[in-house]
């Protein structure tokens, strides 16, 4: 249900349950607790603003740090979500060259969070967390502040004083003020004892993409443009709205935006709901988010947020590098290669083949084998662009000797084609793999340059290519396996399970301790088919112990990638996971059956949602409208469904809207759902069982409260 910041009072009374364990069906992030703070008498005397430092300080003569400003209180307004943020951060970075503008922005946000009274400074006792982020011990920073006479009256420390103290500590360590500011080093909390690095060029490119695709969105356009040079993006994504919109830009209609909490200032509960939608929807489109939860995004964990942003953008870029959208990709098949073999290629390999196809047509002898070293001199790009758009581009850049000038000419050609995006001359020459991939994918999506297929050639395409049923099921199962945190990441269900290792990991997650790893051939990759079959035979043996139906199924069937048998095995394992999750949450610990799940659903709809409907099985035709599932959701969380948005679902279009709404509400509540709206409308019983079973587990866990 759509809420704005005015709905906070209705939500704040919710008391959250304890945090769940590792369960990919339920978002493990506990709901935040909201309690009305006890009344406190105001202090008799407010703290005074720190007095100005008596005199400017200076570093020892040996220091190469020449310009040292006098620290001064810096008001909160200097670091707001507007263009002034950039100029302020740039100015401070110029004064303190041991910091990049992005680092300055990060510390400014931390000072703002700690400066709850809006004094423009923080107390010396609060310096610990900021020091840890800078990679310095709080005791060292405090000692340096004292020695440099940077602490004002009342133990106040300004942002500039902090930057000056840490600058001197970095100077003493021998760090160069002209160090590579392309890498932003961020330190975790003291308990984590970790360091994370962010690539500044990638951050800027991703923020520029977000500005372009979301800058006109009616709900969040007031927040744009986001500054490219600072860390503003990590503050902006905390409430989940930008990430949710970005997911829908990359994979349209993934999130029903009617479930998002809107408003300029959301409370923590509303942000958690939005980020539940983000994390669970990201899983559903294929992002690896095993170590990312809603709270991580709210806390502004930069490396996690940036990694998720890249995954979302990449999935959007590669979504249409597919025969369904571009049947003319058929032309890239090599001699003796089957369509099935071509379809198994990763998107990166397809794009490289497309790149080389055009280089060959242009009579160019070189080939590209990667998106880094093979493109960094700009020559291959020059030939590619001239081949794709000869009326707009030429090869004159090949006569340019300076690689940076040539890179600018390449991007000038791309600009004339409407494709200057993601790369800069610097990142092109440096061979940044991510940004070069993004550039080429965008180029393909805009100028594929492949001749359309004739009717006779289209007839050669396998009809099964356009039959989405098996593909949808395989997609859901692969996403489920990835949600368990298996290694390696499953991209192709039938190829990536052939050595048995992923399946054995999944069995170990579903039934801990069942797998005897001494009997398993590892590690991957396993070259010997014999050893692969040994592993898959062990999978079949364990499946029989779990009472799976595996009549006439052998390990070699899985190793050979037999689709129907692989799908059947993985489905039974996924169902077992749902059942075991429910068993662990039941008071008696007894086995849960499909009948138990149906009875729970009917009871919930009738007694808690007060609706006079029921189902007898998961292929009941009335499920197609989506209304029953919405009633079920409203039963487990009263008021979560806005029935003004629900239709009877008699027409397929209306039913799809209901189904999409139900899926997004489930994700908002914290459920990891791999069902598509089409699965509900077409009443796919396997997928509906996982949907209802996951809701039952969510309800029984106590996460939702009442």
XYZ file of C-alpha atoms in Angstrom:
706
model
C 0.000 0.000 0.000
C 1.289 3.414 -0.903
C 2.207 5.489 2.099
C 3.821 8.850 2.617
C 5.561 10.199 5.654
C 2.204 11.036 7.217
C 1.519 7.359 7.845
C 4.355 6.960 10.322
C 2.186 7.148 13.408
C 0.110 4.202 12.332
C 3.180 2.047 11.909
C 5.306 2.984 14.861
C 3.450 0.799 17.328
C 4.672 -2.401 15.698
C 6.907 -4.505 17.952
C 9.369 -6.563 15.944
C 10.240 -10.189 16.559
C 13.776 -11.477 16.993
C 16.009 -11.723 13.935
C 15.662 -14.920 11.907
C 18.456 -17.263 10.947
C 19.726 -17.925 7.446
C 16.544 -18.515 5.443
C 16.449 -17.320 1.831
C 12.641 -17.508 1.784
C 12.382 -14.826 4.467
C 14.252 -11.544 4.493
C 16.430 -12.002 7.562
C 16.505 -8.331 8.426
C 14.447 -7.883 11.575
C 11.868 -5.135 11.524
C 13.020 -2.083 13.500
C 11.515 -1.473 16.883
C 9.649 1.753 17.505
C 8.923 2.903 21.000
C 7.896 6.300 22.147
C 10.879 7.806 23.957
C 10.436 8.603 27.596
C 9.984 12.285 28.441
C 13.181 13.978 29.503
C 13.600 17.400 31.045
C 15.511 19.736 28.749
C 19.034 20.570 29.901
C 19.369 23.668 31.991
C 22.234 24.934 29.856
C 22.759 24.172 26.202
C 26.317 23.376 25.063
C 28.104 26.367 23.675
C 29.449 26.568 20.158
C 33.199 25.970 20.151
C 35.235 29.097 20.250
C 37.456 29.824 17.261
C 40.928 28.344 17.394
C 43.305 30.850 18.851
C 45.691 30.812 15.941
C 46.172 28.942 12.700
C 48.202 25.786 12.977
C 50.982 24.646 10.673
C 52.676 21.356 9.982
C 56.397 20.849 10.566
C 58.678 22.284 7.927
C 59.425 18.821 6.553
C 55.826 18.402 5.556
C 54.924 18.557 1.893
C 51.478 19.678 2.947
C 51.731 23.377 2.229
C 48.303 24.919 2.665
C 46.738 24.408 6.081
C 43.445 26.193 6.725
C 42.151 27.284 10.087
C 39.442 24.825 11.170
C 36.028 26.403 11.439
C 32.560 25.101 12.275
C 30.834 23.881 9.139
C 27.063 24.188 9.063
C 24.807 21.320 8.061
C 23.523 23.291 5.086
C 26.899 23.020 3.400
C 26.334 19.326 2.671
C 22.804 19.038 1.399
C 21.492 17.218 -1.671
C 22.189 20.045 -4.071
C 25.051 21.220 -6.303
C 26.639 23.106 -3.395
C 27.689 19.730 -1.979
C 30.134 19.281 -4.814
C 31.736 22.678 -4.478
C 32.072 22.369 -0.695
C 33.614 18.908 -0.908
C 35.911 19.985 -3.726
C 37.030 23.017 -1.756
C 37.838 20.968 1.335
C 39.573 18.321 -0.753
C 41.739 21.072 -2.213
C 42.618 22.294 1.281
C 43.243 18.757 2.508
C 44.760 16.881 -0.450
C 45.055 13.653 1.534
C 41.285 13.312 0.963
C 39.220 12.967 -2.187
C 35.960 14.942 -2.506
C 34.057 11.677 -2.039
C 35.871 10.953 1.230
C 35.145 14.471 2.440
C 31.492 13.944 1.583
C 31.420 10.669 3.512
C 32.859 12.231 6.648
C 30.556 15.237 6.290
C 27.545 12.898 6.332
C 28.891 11.140 9.426
C 29.414 14.475 11.195
C 25.847 15.465 10.304
C 24.463 12.244 11.754
C 26.402 12.719 14.986
C 25.636 16.444 15.213
C 22.038 15.911 16.347
C 21.831 19.438 17.800
C 22.954 21.046 14.543
C 25.845 22.922 16.167
C 28.225 22.461 13.270
C 30.581 20.320 15.361
C 30.649 17.073 17.332
C 31.956 16.258 20.802
C 35.410 14.765 21.088
C 33.853 11.648 22.649
C 32.002 10.965 19.373
C 35.115 10.904 17.206
C 35.595 7.129 17.413
C 33.327 5.920 14.595
C 34.519 8.647 12.211
C 38.150 7.822 12.959
C 37.531 4.126 12.277
C 36.025 4.994 8.891
C 39.191 6.923 8.096
C 41.335 3.939 9.074
C 42.789 5.612 12.152
C 42.554 4.752 15.842
C 40.394 7.186 17.780
C 43.145 7.607 20.390
C 45.628 8.685 17.694
C 43.185 11.171 16.199
C 42.312 12.625 19.596
C 45.993 12.915 20.516
C 46.686 14.683 17.234
C 43.742 17.054 17.779
C 45.149 18.004 21.178
C 48.733 18.417 19.949
C 47.616 20.573 17.041
C 45.329 22.610 19.329
C 42.282 21.806 17.198
C 39.819 21.091 20.008
C 37.632 24.063 20.832
C 36.069 24.911 24.162
C 33.527 22.328 25.270
C 35.429 19.470 23.583
C 34.076 20.435 20.167
C 35.622 19.056 16.970
C 34.731 20.510 13.583
C 34.920 18.634 10.317
C 37.873 20.714 9.182
C 39.724 20.042 12.430
C 39.184 16.306 11.941
C 40.411 16.445 8.335
C 43.494 18.379 9.410
C 44.348 15.887 12.166
C 43.929 12.820 9.947
C 45.881 14.547 7.173
C 48.835 14.940 9.506
C 48.573 11.287 10.599
C 48.585 10.200 6.966
C 51.541 12.460 6.235
C 53.485 10.896 9.115
C 52.804 7.442 7.665
C 54.456 8.529 4.424
C 51.254 8.618 2.397
C 51.373 10.897 -0.613
C 48.927 13.745 -0.872
C 48.796 13.041 -4.588
C 47.834 9.382 -4.052
C 45.493 7.716 -6.519
C 42.123 9.223 -5.729
C 40.477 6.892 -8.196
C 40.173 4.393 -5.338
C 38.153 5.335 -2.256
C 39.166 3.249 0.761
C 36.429 2.830 3.335
C 36.998 1.130 6.665
C 34.353 -0.981 8.384
C 33.377 -0.755 12.007
C 35.841 -1.703 14.691
C 34.090 -5.062 15.103
C 34.407 -5.822 11.379
C 38.093 -4.878 11.131
C 37.708 -4.734 7.348
C 38.572 -2.353 4.546
C 36.503 -1.866 1.399
C 37.559 -0.066 -1.765
C 35.264 1.808 -4.126
C 36.284 2.716 -7.654
C 35.580 6.429 -8.040
C 35.257 6.249 -11.837
C 32.689 3.470 -11.624
C 30.726 5.325 -8.963
C 30.599 8.436 -11.103
C 29.508 6.472 -14.171
C 26.761 4.616 -12.311
C 25.471 7.850 -10.737
C 25.413 9.489 -14.177
C 23.337 6.541 -15.455
C 20.911 6.903 -12.527
C 20.577 10.633 -13.166
C 19.737 9.967 -16.812
C 17.155 7.223 -16.331
C 15.456 8.426 -13.131
C 15.859 12.193 -13.261
C 12.348 12.733 -14.601
C 10.563 10.198 -12.381
C 7.488 11.869 -10.917
C 8.050 10.521 -7.396
C 11.751 11.290 -6.920
C 12.739 13.882 -9.535
C 13.163 16.498 -6.802
C 16.264 14.572 -5.661
C 18.099 14.937 -8.962
C 20.689 15.434 -10.223
C 22.781 13.485 -7.741
C 26.316 14.800 -7.557
C 28.847 12.671 -9.415
C 31.909 13.723 -7.450
C 30.764 13.086 -3.892
C 29.258 10.256 -1.874
C 25.756 11.756 -2.048
C 24.390 8.669 -3.813
C 24.816 6.531 -0.689
C 22.656 8.857 1.328
C 20.041 9.010 -1.421
C 19.590 5.238 -1.716
C 18.940 4.674 1.997
C 15.151 4.822 1.721
C 15.002 2.273 -1.107
C 13.088 4.427 -3.582
C 15.919 5.070 -6.040
C 16.981 1.413 -6.008
C 13.404 0.222 -6.512
C 12.961 2.571 -9.466
C 16.332 1.477 -10.863
C 15.255 -2.180 -10.742
C 12.111 -1.332 -12.689
C 14.168 0.579 -15.240
C 16.437 -2.421 -15.786
C 13.694 -5.077 -15.703
C 10.339 -3.322 -16.241
C 7.392 -4.309 -14.057
C 9.478 -6.240 -11.534
C 8.123 -4.101 -8.687
C 4.550 -2.906 -8.393
C 5.326 0.640 -7.312
C 1.973 0.918 -5.575
C 3.528 -0.921 -2.606
C 6.352 1.593 -2.116
C 6.319 4.061 0.760
C 6.714 7.523 -0.736
C 7.604 10.837 0.818
C 10.536 13.171 1.304
C 11.314 11.893 4.810
C 10.461 8.291 5.600
C 10.845 6.729 9.014
C 13.051 3.697 9.591
C 10.152 1.247 9.401
C 9.047 2.597 6.018
C 12.623 2.534 4.706
C 12.954 -1.079 5.860
C 9.793 -2.039 3.974
C 11.062 -0.362 0.810
C 14.440 -2.020 1.093
C 12.816 -5.403 1.693
C 11.160 -4.893 -1.689
C 14.507 -3.891 -3.192
C 16.523 -6.823 -1.840
C 13.915 -9.476 -2.612
C 13.221 -8.035 -6.065
C 16.954 -7.884 -6.775
C 17.149 -11.610 -5.999
C 14.241 -12.198 -8.363
C 15.992 -10.562 -11.321
C 19.236 -12.460 -10.745
C 21.358 -10.273 -8.481
C 23.628 -11.946 -5.957
C 22.567 -10.397 -2.651
C 23.460 -13.129 -0.176
C 25.290 -10.687 2.110
C 23.036 -7.665 1.598
C 20.029 -6.875 3.777
C 17.658 -3.959 4.138
C 19.582 -2.636 7.136
C 22.849 -2.544 5.179
C 21.267 -0.157 2.684
C 19.715 1.999 5.406
C 23.091 2.251 7.139
C 24.651 3.411 3.873
C 27.233 0.643 3.496
C 28.848 2.077 0.426
C 30.579 -0.974 -1.037
C 27.427 -3.092 -0.748
C 25.183 -0.408 -2.222
C 27.524 0.263 -5.144
C 27.885 -3.445 -5.859
C 24.112 -3.831 -5.948
C 23.731 -0.775 -8.200
C 26.198 -2.261 -10.688
C 24.423 -5.621 -10.723
C 21.077 -3.948 -11.415
C 22.505 -1.794 -14.205
C 24.341 -4.752 -15.750
C 21.234 -6.954 -15.744
C 19.348 -4.194 -17.546
C 22.101 -3.759 -20.119
C 22.339 -7.444 -20.966
C 18.610 -8.209 -20.850
C 18.117 -7.640 -24.583
C 21.278 -9.374 -25.728
C 18.990 -12.293 -26.447
C 17.635 -14.094 -29.498
C 14.085 -13.361 -28.400
C 14.710 -9.643 -28.849
C 17.299 -9.921 -31.610
C 16.732 -13.071 -33.710
C 19.458 -11.741 -36.009
C 22.002 -12.819 -33.381
C 21.525 -16.137 -35.166
C 24.083 -14.789 -37.647
C 26.806 -15.025 -35.016
C 26.715 -18.829 -34.911
C 30.043 -20.307 -35.907
C 30.527 -23.200 -38.305
C 29.277 -26.436 -36.766
C 27.784 -24.661 -33.747
C 24.185 -25.476 -32.794
C 21.648 -22.953 -31.586
C 21.524 -24.711 -28.216
C 25.280 -24.299 -27.815
C 25.073 -20.627 -28.734
C 22.307 -20.012 -26.185
C 24.552 -21.293 -23.405
C 27.145 -18.575 -23.976
C 27.428 -15.860 -21.310
C 26.360 -12.404 -22.456
C 29.977 -11.215 -22.310
C 30.976 -13.874 -24.845
C 28.074 -13.025 -27.146
C 29.054 -9.342 -27.114
C 32.685 -10.162 -27.830
C 31.589 -12.351 -30.729
C 29.375 -9.526 -32.018
C 32.321 -7.106 -31.714
C 34.613 -9.446 -33.681
C 31.908 -10.141 -36.277
C 31.905 -6.452 -37.203
C 35.691 -6.152 -37.061
C 35.931 -9.025 -39.531
C 33.334 -7.454 -41.834
C 35.376 -4.258 -41.737
C 38.472 -6.139 -42.895
C 40.299 -5.506 -39.628
C 42.817 -8.175 -38.645
C 42.676 -7.745 -34.864
C 40.244 -9.470 -32.504
C 39.027 -8.639 -29.012
C 39.039 -11.292 -26.303
C 38.165 -9.109 -23.310
C 36.782 -5.727 -22.284
C 40.038 -4.449 -20.840
C 43.446 -4.795 -22.478
C 42.132 -5.466 -25.990
C 40.162 -2.208 -26.190
C 42.245 0.245 -24.166
C 44.182 1.654 -27.139
C 40.923 2.684 -28.845
C 41.816 1.197 -32.241
C 39.278 -1.634 -32.178
C 36.579 0.796 -31.042
C 37.474 3.145 -33.907
C 36.953 0.402 -36.486
C 33.781 -0.914 -34.815
C 32.043 2.470 -34.748
C 33.002 3.240 -38.342
C 31.601 -0.132 -39.410
C 28.319 0.355 -37.522
C 27.702 3.958 -38.616
C 29.926 4.895 -41.587
C 27.772 7.966 -42.273
C 28.645 9.330 -38.814
C 32.082 7.910 -37.991
C 35.417 7.354 -39.726
C 38.793 5.840 -38.887
C 40.730 9.079 -38.596
C 41.455 8.329 -34.918
C 43.821 5.573 -36.067
C 46.204 8.312 -37.207
C 46.273 9.842 -33.727
C 49.297 8.735 -31.695
C 48.271 9.969 -28.238
C 45.970 7.319 -26.735
C 44.003 9.835 -24.666
C 43.333 12.000 -27.710
C 42.338 8.893 -29.646
C 40.020 7.865 -26.808
C 38.355 11.284 -26.961
C 37.888 10.871 -30.721
C 36.331 7.437 -30.157
C 33.887 8.868 -27.636
C 33.173 11.789 -29.957
C 32.112 9.265 -32.595
C 30.011 7.454 -30.001
C 28.395 10.779 -29.125
C 27.351 11.272 -32.756
C 25.740 7.827 -32.592
C 23.933 8.730 -29.364
C 26.006 6.191 -27.425
C 28.474 8.223 -25.386
C 27.787 6.670 -22.042
C 29.659 4.937 -19.195
C 33.192 5.528 -20.567
C 35.492 8.519 -20.288
C 38.841 8.828 -22.092
C 40.539 7.960 -18.807
C 38.544 4.770 -18.111
C 38.824 3.693 -21.749
C 42.601 3.979 -21.712
C 42.831 2.328 -18.296
C 40.804 -0.609 -19.617
C 38.106 -0.579 -16.915
C 36.354 -3.911 -17.511
C 32.950 -3.009 -16.078
C 32.648 0.305 -17.855
C 33.875 -1.074 -21.185
C 31.345 -3.897 -20.921
C 28.594 -1.361 -20.213
C 29.701 0.774 -23.177
C 29.660 -2.185 -25.585
C 26.328 -3.524 -24.286
C 24.738 -0.103 -24.709
C 26.251 0.128 -28.189
C 24.758 -3.237 -29.140
C 21.347 -2.272 -27.758
C 21.389 0.916 -29.821
C 23.241 -0.122 -33.012
C 23.239 -3.925 -33.363
C 24.097 -3.610 -37.068
C 23.011 -7.156 -37.917
C 21.019 -7.911 -41.039
C 17.444 -8.988 -40.363
C 16.641 -12.642 -40.896
C 14.623 -13.791 -43.870
C 11.499 -15.881 -43.336
C 13.437 -18.977 -44.343
C 16.156 -18.209 -41.792
C 13.599 -17.557 -39.060
C 12.137 -20.966 -39.754
C 15.469 -22.497 -38.808
C 15.145 -21.203 -35.273
C 13.956 -23.806 -32.836
C 10.322 -23.191 -31.874
C 11.176 -24.118 -28.327
C 13.248 -20.942 -28.142
C 10.028 -18.974 -27.864
C 8.289 -21.355 -25.449
C 8.751 -19.664 -22.112
C 7.242 -22.272 -19.788
C 10.337 -24.417 -19.270
C 12.524 -21.336 -19.321
C 10.467 -19.674 -16.569
C 10.657 -22.717 -14.326
C 14.400 -23.125 -14.861
C 14.867 -19.423 -14.142
C 12.998 -19.666 -10.834
C 14.946 -22.725 -9.733
C 18.294 -21.109 -10.618
C 17.364 -17.986 -8.653
C 16.378 -20.114 -5.666
C 19.697 -21.984 -5.737
C 21.588 -18.690 -5.906
C 19.627 -17.378 -2.918
C 21.122 -20.214 -0.873
C 24.589 -18.810 -1.510
C 25.864 -21.717 -3.593
C 29.141 -21.452 -5.473
C 29.573 -20.965 -8.340
C 26.651 -18.701 -9.227
C 24.088 -20.586 -11.312
C 23.538 -18.949 -14.697
C 22.354 -21.954 -16.704
C 20.449 -24.525 -14.648
C 21.207 -27.452 -16.906
C 24.916 -26.730 -17.412
C 25.897 -25.496 -13.982
C 24.555 -28.525 -12.076
C 26.336 -31.172 -14.124
C 29.192 -31.810 -11.677
C 26.784 -32.193 -8.747
C 28.589 -29.700 -6.496
C 25.869 -27.036 -6.525
C 23.174 -29.641 -5.849
C 25.172 -31.100 -2.947
C 25.600 -27.610 -1.477
C 21.851 -27.070 -1.784
C 21.087 -30.391 -0.086
C 23.465 -29.418 2.715
C 21.587 -26.137 3.147
C 18.174 -27.819 3.143
C 19.209 -30.752 5.369
C 22.367 -29.718 7.224
C 24.712 -32.619 7.930
C 23.177 -34.983 5.390
C 26.060 -34.625 2.915
C 29.246 -36.482 3.747
C 31.747 -34.222 2.010
C 34.451 -36.884 2.214
C 32.525 -38.747 -0.485
C 32.446 -35.743 -2.828
C 34.854 -35.035 -5.683
C 35.932 -31.402 -5.477
C 36.879 -28.634 -6.027
C 35.344 -27.220 -9.191
C 35.949 -27.265 -12.060
C 35.912 -31.046 -12.385
C 37.244 -32.132 -15.766
C 36.577 -35.868 -15.510
C 33.057 -36.900 -16.491
C 33.510 -40.031 -14.375
C 34.057 -37.925 -11.240
C 31.100 -35.702 -12.145
C 28.850 -38.749 -12.418
C 30.125 -40.005 -9.061
C 28.935 -36.734 -7.534
C 25.552 -36.763 -9.279
C 25.033 -40.420 -8.345
C 25.578 -39.354 -4.743
C 22.984 -36.601 -5.285
C 20.467 -39.242 -6.445
C 21.274 -41.424 -3.425
C 20.645 -38.524 -1.047
C 17.471 -37.635 -2.941
C 16.132 -41.118 -2.332
C 16.968 -40.759 1.373
C 14.814 -37.627 1.283
C 12.048 -39.730 -0.310
C 12.125 -37.844 -3.605
C 10.421 -39.438 -6.592
C 13.398 -40.426 -8.750
C 12.190 -43.437 -10.685
C 14.742 -44.414 -13.358
C 16.746 -41.212 -12.741
C 20.512 -41.677 -12.706
C 23.374 -39.346 -11.938
C 24.428 -39.416 -15.573
C 21.077 -37.813 -16.496
C 21.997 -34.762 -14.424
C 25.568 -34.737 -15.768
C 24.200 -34.916 -19.315
C 21.859 -31.985 -18.616
C 18.602 -33.865 -19.302
C 16.172 -30.989 -18.788
C 13.007 -32.703 -17.564
C 14.861 -34.840 -15.028
C 16.984 -31.943 -13.794
C 13.889 -29.767 -13.356
C 12.105 -32.554 -11.487
C 14.984 -33.083 -9.068
C 15.516 -29.391 -8.318
C 11.774 -28.839 -7.841
C 11.593 -31.572 -5.224
C 14.608 -30.077 -3.449
C 13.008 -26.613 -3.483
C 9.737 -28.014 -2.110
C 11.685 -29.854 0.591
C 13.269 -26.549 1.582
C 9.862 -24.959 2.039
C 8.627 -27.952 4.041
C 11.704 -28.036 6.270
C 11.443 -24.306 6.905
C 7.828 -24.737 7.995
C 8.728 -27.759 10.132
C 11.402 -25.778 11.959
C 8.859 -23.068 12.744
C 6.114 -25.381 13.959
C 5.639 -25.923 17.671
C 5.488 -29.713 17.339
C 8.274 -30.073 14.770
C 6.161 -32.545 12.810
C 6.323 -32.958 9.044
C 4.280 -30.414 7.079
C 2.319 -31.537 4.028
C 0.798 -29.659 1.109
C -2.608 -30.270 2.688
C -1.400 -28.496 5.846
C -0.318 -25.489 3.779
C -3.696 -25.334 2.001
C -5.591 -25.632 5.301
C -3.505 -22.841 6.827
C -4.147 -20.619 3.806
C -7.914 -21.206 3.874
C -8.119 -20.607 7.627
C -6.108 -17.408 7.315
C -8.289 -16.073 4.495
C -11.563 -16.953 6.217
C -10.857 -16.086 9.865
C -8.232 -13.344 9.676
C -9.038 -11.689 6.348
C -12.782 -12.316 6.777
C -13.201 -13.533 3.187
C -15.512 -16.395 2.303
C -13.240 -18.134 -0.221
C -11.121 -21.275 -0.189
C -9.024 -23.490 -2.431
C -8.769 -27.264 -2.517
C -5.453 -27.569 -4.358
C -2.679 -25.435 -5.806
C -4.101 -25.779 -9.300
C -7.499 -24.377 -8.292
C -8.678 -22.195 -11.182
C -9.803 -19.324 -8.936
C -6.156 -18.646 -8.093
C -5.738 -17.171 -11.572
C -7.356 -13.855 -10.615
C -4.791 -13.159 -7.885
C -7.538 -12.102 -5.471
C -7.194 -15.145 -3.181
C -3.479 -14.496 -2.718
C -4.148 -10.826 -1.934
C -6.733 -11.903 0.650
C -4.144 -14.260 2.128
C -1.613 -11.435 2.390
C -4.175 -9.200 4.056
C -4.891 -12.026 6.484
C -1.306 -12.347 7.649
C -0.833 -8.567 7.829
C -4.050 -6.644 8.297
C -4.322 -3.551 6.104
C -1.322 -4.350 3.895
C -3.579 -4.616 0.820
C -5.252 -1.506 -0.520
C -8.405 -3.008 -2.001
C -9.096 0.111 -4.049
C -6.235 -1.144 -6.234
C -7.652 -4.670 -6.585
C -9.954 -5.752 -9.411
C -12.002 -8.965 -9.744
C -9.326 -10.128 -12.192
C -11.736 -11.470 -14.785
C -9.719 -10.072 -17.674
C -6.163 -11.330 -18.096
C -4.719 -7.820 -17.934
C -6.459 -7.171 -14.607
C -5.411 -10.556 -13.256
C -1.772 -9.815 -14.106
C -1.989 -6.507 -12.224
C -3.408 -8.290 -9.179
C -0.688 -10.936 -9.346
C 2.051 -8.328 -9.684
C 0.611 -6.443 -6.704
C 0.543 -9.628 -4.599
C 4.163 -10.490 -5.404
C 5.397 -6.989 -4.525
C 3.464 -6.959 -1.239
C 4.969 -10.330 -0.297
C 8.465 -8.970 -0.978
C 7.679 -5.841 1.000
C 6.788 -8.013 3.988
C 10.146 -9.756 3.701
C 9.390 -12.845 1.598
C 11.783 -13.942 -1.122
C 9.490 -14.788 -4.033
C 10.644 -16.223 -7.357
C 7.166 -16.414 -8.875
C 6.260 -14.331 -11.922
C 2.787 -12.797 -12.386
C 2.295 -15.127 -15.358
C 2.837 -18.148 -13.093
C -0.113 -17.060 -10.969
C -2.442 -16.172 -13.847
C -1.624 -19.452 -15.598
C -1.985 -21.292 -12.243
C 1.361 -23.049 -12.175
C 0.874 -25.246 -9.081
C 4.564 -25.689 -8.271
C 5.238 -21.974 -8.197
C 2.037 -21.182 -6.296
C 2.963 -23.777 -3.668
C 6.296 -22.021 -3.078
C 4.491 -18.655 -2.887
C 1.929 -19.803 -0.309
C 4.459 -21.909 1.595
C 6.806 -18.934 1.879
C 3.971 -16.765 3.203
C 3.139 -19.454 5.767
C 6.774 -19.538 6.894
C 6.791 -15.743 7.125
C 3.619 -15.790 9.214
C 4.802 -18.559 11.532
C 8.182 -16.911 12.067
C 6.612 -13.984 13.901
C 8.538 -11.452 11.831
C 5.405 -9.537 10.924
C 4.021 -9.063 14.432
C 0.368 -8.328 14.729
